[in-house]
PDB file of C-alpha atoms in Angstrom:
ATOM      1  CA  GLN A  11     119.886  80.144  68.660  1.00 62.00           C
ATOM      2  CA  ALA A  12     122.446  77.370  68.552  1.00 67.00           C
ATOM      3  CA  GLY A  13     121.191  75.063  65.625  1.00 87.00           C
ATOM      4  CA  LEU A  14     121.267  71.417  64.905  1.00 96.00           C
ATOM      5  CA  THR A  15     124.332  69.838  63.313  1.00 97.00           C
ATOM      6  CA  GLN A  16     124.497  68.075  59.981  1.00 98.00           C
ATOM      7  CA  PRO A  17     127.285  67.395  57.881  1.00 97.00           C
ATOM      8  CA  PRO A  18     127.468  69.692  54.648  1.00 97.00           C
ATOM      9  CA  SER A  19     127.740  67.193  51.968  1.00 97.00           C
ATOM     10  CA  VAL A  20     127.352  63.252  51.493  1.00 97.00           C
ATOM     11  CA  SER A  21     128.187  61.885  47.886  1.00 97.00           C
ATOM     12  CA  LYS A  22     127.297  58.519  47.043  1.00 97.00           C
ATOM     13  CA  GLY A  23     126.768  56.219  43.796  1.00 96.00           C
ATOM     14  CA  LEU A  24     123.664  55.213  41.820  1.00 96.00           C
ATOM     15  CA  ARG A  25     121.581  52.478  43.925  1.00 97.00           C
ATOM     16  CA  GLN A  26     123.786  52.679  46.905  1.00 97.00           C
ATOM     17  CA  THR A  27     122.676  53.753  50.486  1.00 97.00           C
ATOM     18  CA  ALA A  28     123.051  56.957  52.152  1.00 98.00           C
ATOM     19  CA  THR A  29     122.526  57.825  55.719  1.00 98.00           C
ATOM     20  CA  LEU A  30     122.483  61.683  56.727  1.00 98.00           C
ATOM     21  CA  THR A  31     122.873  62.540  60.437  1.00 98.00           C
ATOM     22  CA  CYS A  32     121.291  65.079  62.510  1.00 97.00           C
ATOM     23  CA  THR A  33     123.003  66.117  66.183  1.00 97.00           C
ATOM     24  CA  GLY A  34     121.057  68.087  68.519  1.00 96.00           C
ATOM     25  CA  ASN A  35     120.418  67.907  72.613  1.00 95.00           C
ATOM     26  CA  ASN A  36     118.352  66.673  75.174  1.00 95.00           C
ATOM     27  CA  ASN A  37     116.160  69.754  74.503  1.00 94.00           C
ATOM     28  CA  ASN A  38     115.803  69.071  70.793  1.00 95.00           C
ATOM     29  CA  VAL A  39     116.476  65.911  68.822  1.00 95.00           C
ATOM     30  CA  GLY A  40     116.476  63.903  72.357  1.00 94.00           C
ATOM     31  CA  ASN A  41     113.263  65.111  73.484  1.00 91.00           C
ATOM     32  CA  GLN A  42     110.751  64.828  70.852  1.00 84.00           C
ATOM     33  CA  GLY A  43     112.769  63.637  67.714  1.00 92.00           C
ATOM     34  CA  ALA A  44     113.439  65.515  64.231  1.00 95.00           C
ATOM     35  CA  ALA A  45     111.834  66.382  61.369  1.00 97.00           C
ATOM     36  CA  TRP A  46     113.288  65.834  58.046  1.00 97.00           C
ATOM     37  CA  LEU A  47     112.735  68.115  55.008  1.00 98.00           C
ATOM     38  CA  GLN A  48     114.008  67.492  51.415  1.00 98.00           C
ATOM     39  CA  GLN A  49     114.674  70.547  49.143  1.00 98.00           C
ATOM     40  CA  HIS A  50     115.372  70.813  45.383  1.00 97.00           C
ATOM     41  CA  GLN A  51     117.004  73.965  43.994  1.00 95.00           C
ATOM     42  CA  GLY A  52     114.647  76.439  43.378  1.00 94.00           C
ATOM     43  CA  HIS A  53     111.833  74.710  44.864  1.00 97.00           C
ATOM     44  CA  PRO A  54     110.524  74.989  48.752  1.00 97.00           C
ATOM     45  CA  PRO A  55     111.357  72.169  51.193  1.00 97.00           C
ATOM     46  CA  LYS A  56     108.952  69.187  51.226  1.00 97.00           C
ATOM     47  CA  LEU A  57     108.500  67.341  54.653  1.00 97.00           C
ATOM     48  CA  LEU A  58     109.689  63.729  54.634  1.00 97.00           C
ATOM     49  CA  PHE A  59     109.257  62.676  58.115  1.00 96.00           C
ATOM     50  CA  TYR A  60     107.986  64.054  61.373  1.00 95.00           C
ATOM     51  CA  ARG A  61     108.511  63.084  65.025  1.00 90.00           C
ATOM     52  CA  GLU A  62     110.989  61.064  64.334  1.00 84.00           C
ATOM     53  CA  ASN A  63     109.944  58.275  62.140  1.00 91.00           C
ATOM     54  CA  ASN A  64     106.203  59.131  61.027  1.00 93.00           C
ATOM     55  CA  ARG A  65     106.342  59.246  57.072  1.00 94.00           C
ATOM     56  CA  PRO A  66     103.638  61.240  55.378  1.00 93.00           C
ATOM     57  CA  SER A  67     101.483  60.122  52.665  1.00 92.00           C
ATOM     58  CA  GLY A  68     103.437  59.866  49.476  1.00 93.00           C
ATOM     59  CA  ILE A  69     106.745  59.602  50.889  1.00 95.00           C
ATOM     60  CA  SER A  70     108.851  56.735  49.048  1.00 94.00           C
ATOM     61  CA  GLU A  71     109.724  53.777  51.506  1.00 95.00           C
ATOM     62  CA  ARG A  72     113.398  53.700  49.949  1.00 97.00           C
ATOM     63  CA  LEU A  73     113.505  56.348  52.775  1.00 97.00           C
ATOM     64  CA  SER A  74     113.334  55.884  56.538  1.00 97.00           C
ATOM     65  CA  ALA A  75     114.066  57.747  59.519  1.00 96.00           C
ATOM     66  CA  SER A  76     115.369  56.886  63.182  1.00 95.00           C
ATOM     67  CA  ARG A  77     116.766  58.331  66.360  1.00 96.00           C
ATOM     68  CA  SER A  78     119.721  56.998  68.808  1.00 95.00           C
ATOM     69  CA  GLY A  79     119.747  59.229  72.062  1.00 95.00           C
ATOM     70  CA  ASN A  80     120.314  63.035  70.512  1.00 96.00           C
ATOM     71  CA  THR A  81     121.276  62.083  67.129  1.00 97.00           C
ATOM     72  CA  ALA A  82     118.497  61.687  64.276  1.00 97.00           C
ATOM     73  CA  SER A  83     119.405  59.783  61.195  1.00 97.00           C
ATOM     74  CA  LEU A  84     117.668  59.609  57.588  1.00 98.00           C
ATOM     75  CA  THR A  85     118.463  56.728  55.323  1.00 98.00           C
ATOM     76  CA  ILE A  86     117.648  56.329  51.531  1.00 98.00           C
ATOM     77  CA  THR A  87     118.225  53.139  49.958  1.00 97.00           C
ATOM     78  CA  GLY A  88     118.541  52.330  46.027  1.00 97.00           C
ATOM     79  CA  LEU A  89     119.448  56.084  45.228  1.00 97.00           C
ATOM     80  CA  GLN A  90     118.297  57.779  42.540  1.00 97.00           C
ATOM     81  CA  PRO A  91     119.010  60.939  40.420  1.00 96.00           C
ATOM     82  CA  GLU A  92     115.882  62.798  42.025  1.00 96.00           C
ATOM     83  CA  ASP A  93     117.266  62.024  45.295  1.00 97.00           C
ATOM     84  CA  GLU A  94     119.827  64.792  44.798  1.00 98.00           C
ATOM     85  CA  ALA A  95     118.725  67.712  47.009  1.00 98.00           C
ATOM     86  CA  ASP A  96     119.532  69.394  50.051  1.00 98.00           C
ATOM     87  CA  TYR A  97     118.235  67.634  53.522  1.00 98.00           C
ATOM     88  CA  TYR A  98     117.401  69.493  56.482  1.00 98.00           C
ATOM     89  CA  CYS A  99     116.557  68.329  60.074  1.00 97.00           C
ATOM     90  CA  SER A 100     114.646  70.212  62.569  1.00 96.00           C
ATOM     91  CA  ALA A 101     113.162  69.950  65.747  1.00 95.00           C
ATOM     92  CA  TRP A 102     111.462  72.029  68.594  1.00 93.00           C
ATOM     93  CA  ASP A 103     113.931  73.242  71.160  1.00 93.00           C
ATOM     94  CA  SER A 104     111.813  73.201  74.422  1.00 92.00           C
ATOM     95  CA  SER A 105     114.397  75.108  76.379  1.00 92.00           C
ATOM     96  CA  LEU A 106     114.511  77.805  73.564  1.00 91.00           C
ATOM     97  CA  ASN A 107     110.868  77.705  72.910  1.00 90.00           C
ATOM     98  CA  ALA A 108     112.161  78.113  69.220  1.00 92.00           C
ATOM     99  CA  TRP A 109     112.271  75.584  66.165  1.00 93.00           C
ATOM    100  CA  VAL A 110     115.947  74.857  65.443  1.00 95.00           C
ATOM    101  CA  PHE A 111     117.207  73.610  62.077  1.00 97.00           C
ATOM    102  CA  GLY A 112     120.502  71.611  60.857  1.00 97.00           C
ATOM    103  CA  GLY A 113     122.656  73.502  58.521  1.00 96.00           C
ATOM    104  CA  GLY A 114     121.667  70.900  55.808  1.00 97.00           C
ATOM    105  CA  THR A 115     123.203  68.162  54.082  1.00 98.00           C
ATOM    106  CA  LYS A 116     123.766  68.421  50.324  1.00 98.00           C
ATOM    107  CA  LEU A 117     123.293  64.844  48.603  1.00 98.00           C
ATOM    108  CA  THR A 118     125.039  64.186  45.727  1.00 97.00           C
ATOM    109  CA  VAL A 119     124.096  61.034  43.580  1.00 97.00           C
ATOM    110  CA  LEU A 120     127.219  60.226  41.317  1.00 92.00           C
TER     111      LEU A 120
ATOM    112  CA  GLN B  28      93.214  73.208  46.639  1.00 94.00           C
ATOM    113  CA  VAL B  29      95.460  72.712  49.490  1.00 96.00           C
ATOM    114  CA  GLN B  30      97.722  75.791  49.471  1.00 97.00           C
ATOM    115  CA  LEU B  31      99.704  78.606  51.021  1.00 98.00           C
ATOM    116  CA  VAL B  32     100.563  81.476  48.445  1.00 98.00           C
ATOM    117  CA  GLU B  33     102.745  84.297  50.087  1.00 98.00           C
ATOM    118  CA  SER B  34     102.789  87.790  48.923  1.00 97.00           C
ATOM    119  CA  GLY B  35     104.285  91.491  49.837  1.00 97.00           C
ATOM    120  CA  GLY B  36     108.087  90.776  49.327  1.00 97.00           C
ATOM    121  CA  GLY B  37     110.092  93.039  47.510  1.00 97.00           C
ATOM    122  CA  VAL B  38     112.973  95.388  47.857  1.00 98.00           C
ATOM    123  CA  VAL B  39     113.608  97.988  50.951  1.00 98.00           C
ATOM    124  CA  GLN B  40     115.926 100.251  52.606  1.00 98.00           C
ATOM    125  CA  PRO B  41     117.817  99.300  56.172  1.00 98.00           C
ATOM    126  CA  GLY B  42     115.753 100.542  58.868  1.00 97.00           C
ATOM    127  CA  ARG B  43     112.346 100.548  57.043  1.00 98.00           C
ATOM    128  CA  SER B  44     109.528  98.444  57.591  1.00 98.00           C
ATOM    129  CA  LEU B  45     107.722  95.694  55.395  1.00 98.00           C
ATOM    130  CA  LYS B  46     104.401  93.435  56.034  1.00 98.00           C
ATOM    131  CA  LEU B  47     104.156  90.031  54.485  1.00 98.00           C
ATOM    132  CA  SER B  48     101.053  88.224  53.776  1.00 98.00           C
ATOM    133  CA  CYS B  49     100.418  84.517  53.296  1.00 98.00           C
ATOM    134  CA  ALA B  50      96.816  83.666  52.140  1.00 98.00           C
ATOM    135  CA  ALA B  51      95.823  79.890  53.236  1.00 97.00           C
ATOM    136  CA  SER B  52      93.051  77.721  51.187  1.00 97.00           C
ATOM    137  CA  GLY B  53      91.599  74.289  51.008  1.00 96.00           C
ATOM    138  CA  PHE B  54      92.225  73.654  54.805  1.00 95.00           C
ATOM    139  CA  PRO B  55      91.004  74.533  58.150  1.00 95.00           C
ATOM    140  CA  PHE B  56      93.320  77.464  58.909  1.00 96.00           C
ATOM    141  CA  SER B  57      91.982  78.550  62.067  1.00 94.00           C
ATOM    142  CA  SER B  58      92.814  75.383  63.883  1.00 95.00           C
ATOM    143  CA  CYS B  59      96.189  75.102  62.707  1.00 96.00           C
ATOM    144  CA  THR B  60      99.663  76.370  63.942  1.00 97.00           C
ATOM    145  CA  MET B  61     101.587  78.431  61.281  1.00 98.00           C
ATOM    146  CA  HIS B  62     105.054  79.382  60.950  1.00 98.00           C
ATOM    147  CA  TRP B  63     107.313  81.438  59.084  1.00 98.00           C
ATOM    148  CA  VAL B  64     110.815  80.274  57.954  1.00 98.00           C
ATOM    149  CA  ARG B  65     113.597  82.328  55.683  1.00 98.00           C
ATOM    150  CA  GLN B  66     116.181  81.314  53.712  1.00 98.00           C
ATOM    151  CA  ALA B  67     118.828  83.705  52.812  1.00 97.00           C
ATOM    152  CA  PRO B  68     120.416  83.583  49.102  1.00 96.00           C
ATOM    153  CA  GLY B  69     122.698  80.095  49.106  1.00 95.00           C
ATOM    154  CA  LYS B  70     121.816  79.304  52.571  1.00 96.00           C
ATOM    155  CA  GLY B  71     120.103  77.321  54.862  1.00 96.00           C
ATOM    156  CA  LEU B  72     116.436  77.252  56.436  1.00 97.00           C
ATOM    157  CA  GLN B  73     116.058  79.266  59.495  1.00 97.00           C
ATOM    158  CA  TRP B  74     112.928  79.550  61.615  1.00 96.00           C
ATOM    159  CA  VAL B  75     111.644  82.998  62.103  1.00 97.00           C
ATOM    160  CA  ALA B  76     108.291  82.893  63.837  1.00 97.00           C
ATOM    161  CA  VAL B  77     105.203  80.641  64.941  1.00 97.00           C
ATOM    162  CA  ILE B  78     101.619  81.667  66.039  1.00 97.00           C
ATOM    163  CA  LEU B  79      99.513  78.943  67.381  1.00 95.00           C
ATOM    164  CA  SER B  80      95.827  78.313  66.647  1.00 93.00           C
ATOM    165  CA  ASP B  81      94.931  80.409  69.740  1.00 92.00           C
ATOM    166  CA  GLY B  82      95.963  83.302  68.019  1.00 90.00           C
ATOM    167  CA  ARG B  83      97.654  84.725  70.802  1.00 94.00           C
ATOM    168  CA  THR B  84     100.557  82.484  71.616  1.00 95.00           C
ATOM    169  CA  GLU B  85     103.324  83.382  69.460  1.00 96.00           C
ATOM    170  CA  HIS B  86     107.282  82.649  69.879  1.00 95.00           C
ATOM    171  CA  TYR B  87     110.344  84.323  67.705  1.00 96.00           C
ATOM    172  CA  ALA B  88     113.787  83.486  66.650  1.00 95.00           C
ATOM    173  CA  ASP B  89     116.431  85.669  68.997  1.00 94.00           C
ATOM    174  CA  SER B  90     117.415  87.236  65.582  1.00 95.00           C
ATOM    175  CA  VAL B  91     113.938  89.040  64.949  1.00 97.00           C
ATOM    176  CA  LYS B  92     112.508  89.304  68.501  1.00 97.00           C
ATOM    177  CA  GLY B  93     111.174  92.795  69.263  1.00 97.00           C
ATOM    178  CA  ARG B  94     111.374  93.617  65.136  1.00 98.00           C
ATOM    179  CA  PHE B  95     109.079  91.250  63.650  1.00 98.00           C
ATOM    180  CA  THR B  96     105.269  90.311  64.554  1.00 98.00           C
ATOM    181  CA  ILE B  97     103.588  87.350  63.566  1.00 98.00           C
ATOM    182  CA  SER B  98      99.947  87.457  63.354  1.00 97.00           C
ATOM    183  CA  ARG B  99      96.763  85.697  61.724  1.00 97.00           C
ATOM    184  CA  ASP B 100      93.008  86.795  60.594  1.00 96.00           C
ATOM    185  CA  THR B 101      91.005  83.695  60.603  1.00 95.00           C
ATOM    186  CA  SER B 102      88.324  85.912  58.701  1.00 95.00           C
ATOM    187  CA  LYS B 103      90.318  85.976  55.853  1.00 97.00           C
ATOM    188  CA  ASN B 104      92.664  83.071  56.359  1.00 97.00           C
ATOM    189  CA  THR B 105      95.712  84.800  56.074  1.00 98.00           C
ATOM    190  CA  LEU B 106      98.901  84.761  57.969  1.00 98.00           C
ATOM    191  CA  TYR B 107     100.725  87.952  58.423  1.00 98.00           C
ATOM    192  CA  LEU B 108     104.325  88.733  59.046  1.00 98.00           C
ATOM    193  CA  GLN B 109     105.003  92.563  60.044  1.00 98.00           C
ATOM    194  CA  MET B 110     108.831  93.282  59.914  1.00 98.00           C
ATOM    195  CA  ASP B 111     109.905  96.758  61.311  1.00 98.00           C
ATOM    196  CA  SER B 112     113.584  97.849  61.572  1.00 98.00           C
ATOM    197  CA  LEU B 113     115.152  95.649  58.498  1.00 98.00           C
ATOM    198  CA  ARG B 114     118.428  94.791  58.243  1.00 98.00           C
ATOM    199  CA  THR B 115     120.752  93.886  55.479  1.00 97.00           C
ATOM    200  CA  GLU B 116     121.174  90.552  57.062  1.00 97.00           C
ATOM    201  CA  ASP B 117     117.250  90.118  56.827  1.00 98.00           C
ATOM    202  CA  THR B 118     117.482  89.465  52.880  1.00 98.00           C
ATOM    203  CA  ALA B 119     115.890  86.045  52.356  1.00 98.00           C
ATOM    204  CA  VAL B 120     113.070  83.846  50.864  1.00 98.00           C
ATOM    205  CA  TYR B 121     110.197  84.213  53.327  1.00 98.00           C
ATOM    206  CA  TYR B 122     108.142  80.926  53.521  1.00 98.00           C
ATOM    207  CA  CYS B 123     105.154  80.621  55.416  1.00 98.00           C
ATOM    208  CA  ALA B 124     104.194  76.821  56.601  1.00 98.00           C
ATOM    209  CA  ARG B 125     101.668  74.882  58.327  1.00 97.00           C
ATOM    210  CA  GLU B 126     102.297  72.737  61.219  1.00 94.00           C
ATOM    211  CA  LEU B 127      99.587  69.759  61.313  1.00 88.00           C
ATOM    212  CA  ASN B 128     102.778  67.506  61.441  1.00 83.00           C
ATOM    213  CA  ALA B 129     106.226  69.514  61.700  1.00 88.00           C
ATOM    214  CA  PHE B 130     106.312  71.591  58.685  1.00 93.00           C
ATOM    215  CA  ASP B 131     104.008  69.690  56.519  1.00 95.00           C
ATOM    216  CA  LEU B 132     102.522  72.081  53.884  1.00 97.00           C
ATOM    217  CA  TRP B 133     104.674  75.391  52.462  1.00 98.00           C
ATOM    218  CA  GLY B 134     104.323  78.126  50.134  1.00 98.00           C
ATOM    219  CA  GLN B 135     106.370  78.904  47.278  1.00 97.00           C
ATOM    220  CA  GLY B 136     107.912  81.966  49.260  1.00 98.00           C
ATOM    221  CA  THR B 137     108.364  85.677  48.601  1.00 98.00           C
ATOM    222  CA  LEU B 138     111.682  87.469  48.318  1.00 98.00           C
ATOM    223  CA  VAL B 139     112.348  90.121  50.532  1.00 98.00           C
ATOM    224  CA  THR B 140     115.681  92.198  49.739  1.00 98.00           C
ATOM    225  CA  VAL B 141     117.085  95.118  52.218  1.00 98.00           C
ATOM    226  CA  SER B 142     119.574  97.039  50.205  1.00 97.00           C
ATOM    227  CA  SER B 143     120.366 100.702  50.193  1.00 93.00           C
TER     228      SER B 143
END
């Protein structure tokens, strides 16, 4: 099953802003939006946003999510060392009857 | 305490079977859609299967369709993944995840290694 497209890596400086992208199609991201997850090395993933821009309780307001057409974006402002992690997007694909994930973006905070 | 705890992983030869379990606690398991997601060593997340709260509706990734079966026992608050005809490419950490809102709760994962 075709997955979502994410850049493999993004590097930004401390206190800067990083925007991560996730591109799908009309059957997944363009349909119901994407979810975003964060994974630190050796730990299970953690949900950051669901259905495009809904933030679970406890998620920092430095993080925001949006969508334009078939591309979802995750923006992190005021980057901190603890933001260094792998970030995944995911969406339900209505044509495949399957969830699809992006390949993940490794965010490095310099 | 709201949590998911996986078990049943281990080393298995290609072509053999293995059954994973995921014990749920602290939330109404019977009314939740539940997933299995895996992660091969050093790789990204791959969705495996989902079972809806009705216990009858299931969907699978193409890579496991016909080989893996997801099921649930609401009397035991437990999710299962029966894995048959295992292949070396099935080697991964297997996570169970709850879908109240996308994948909002994850277990710690259990490692499955398929090797001769």
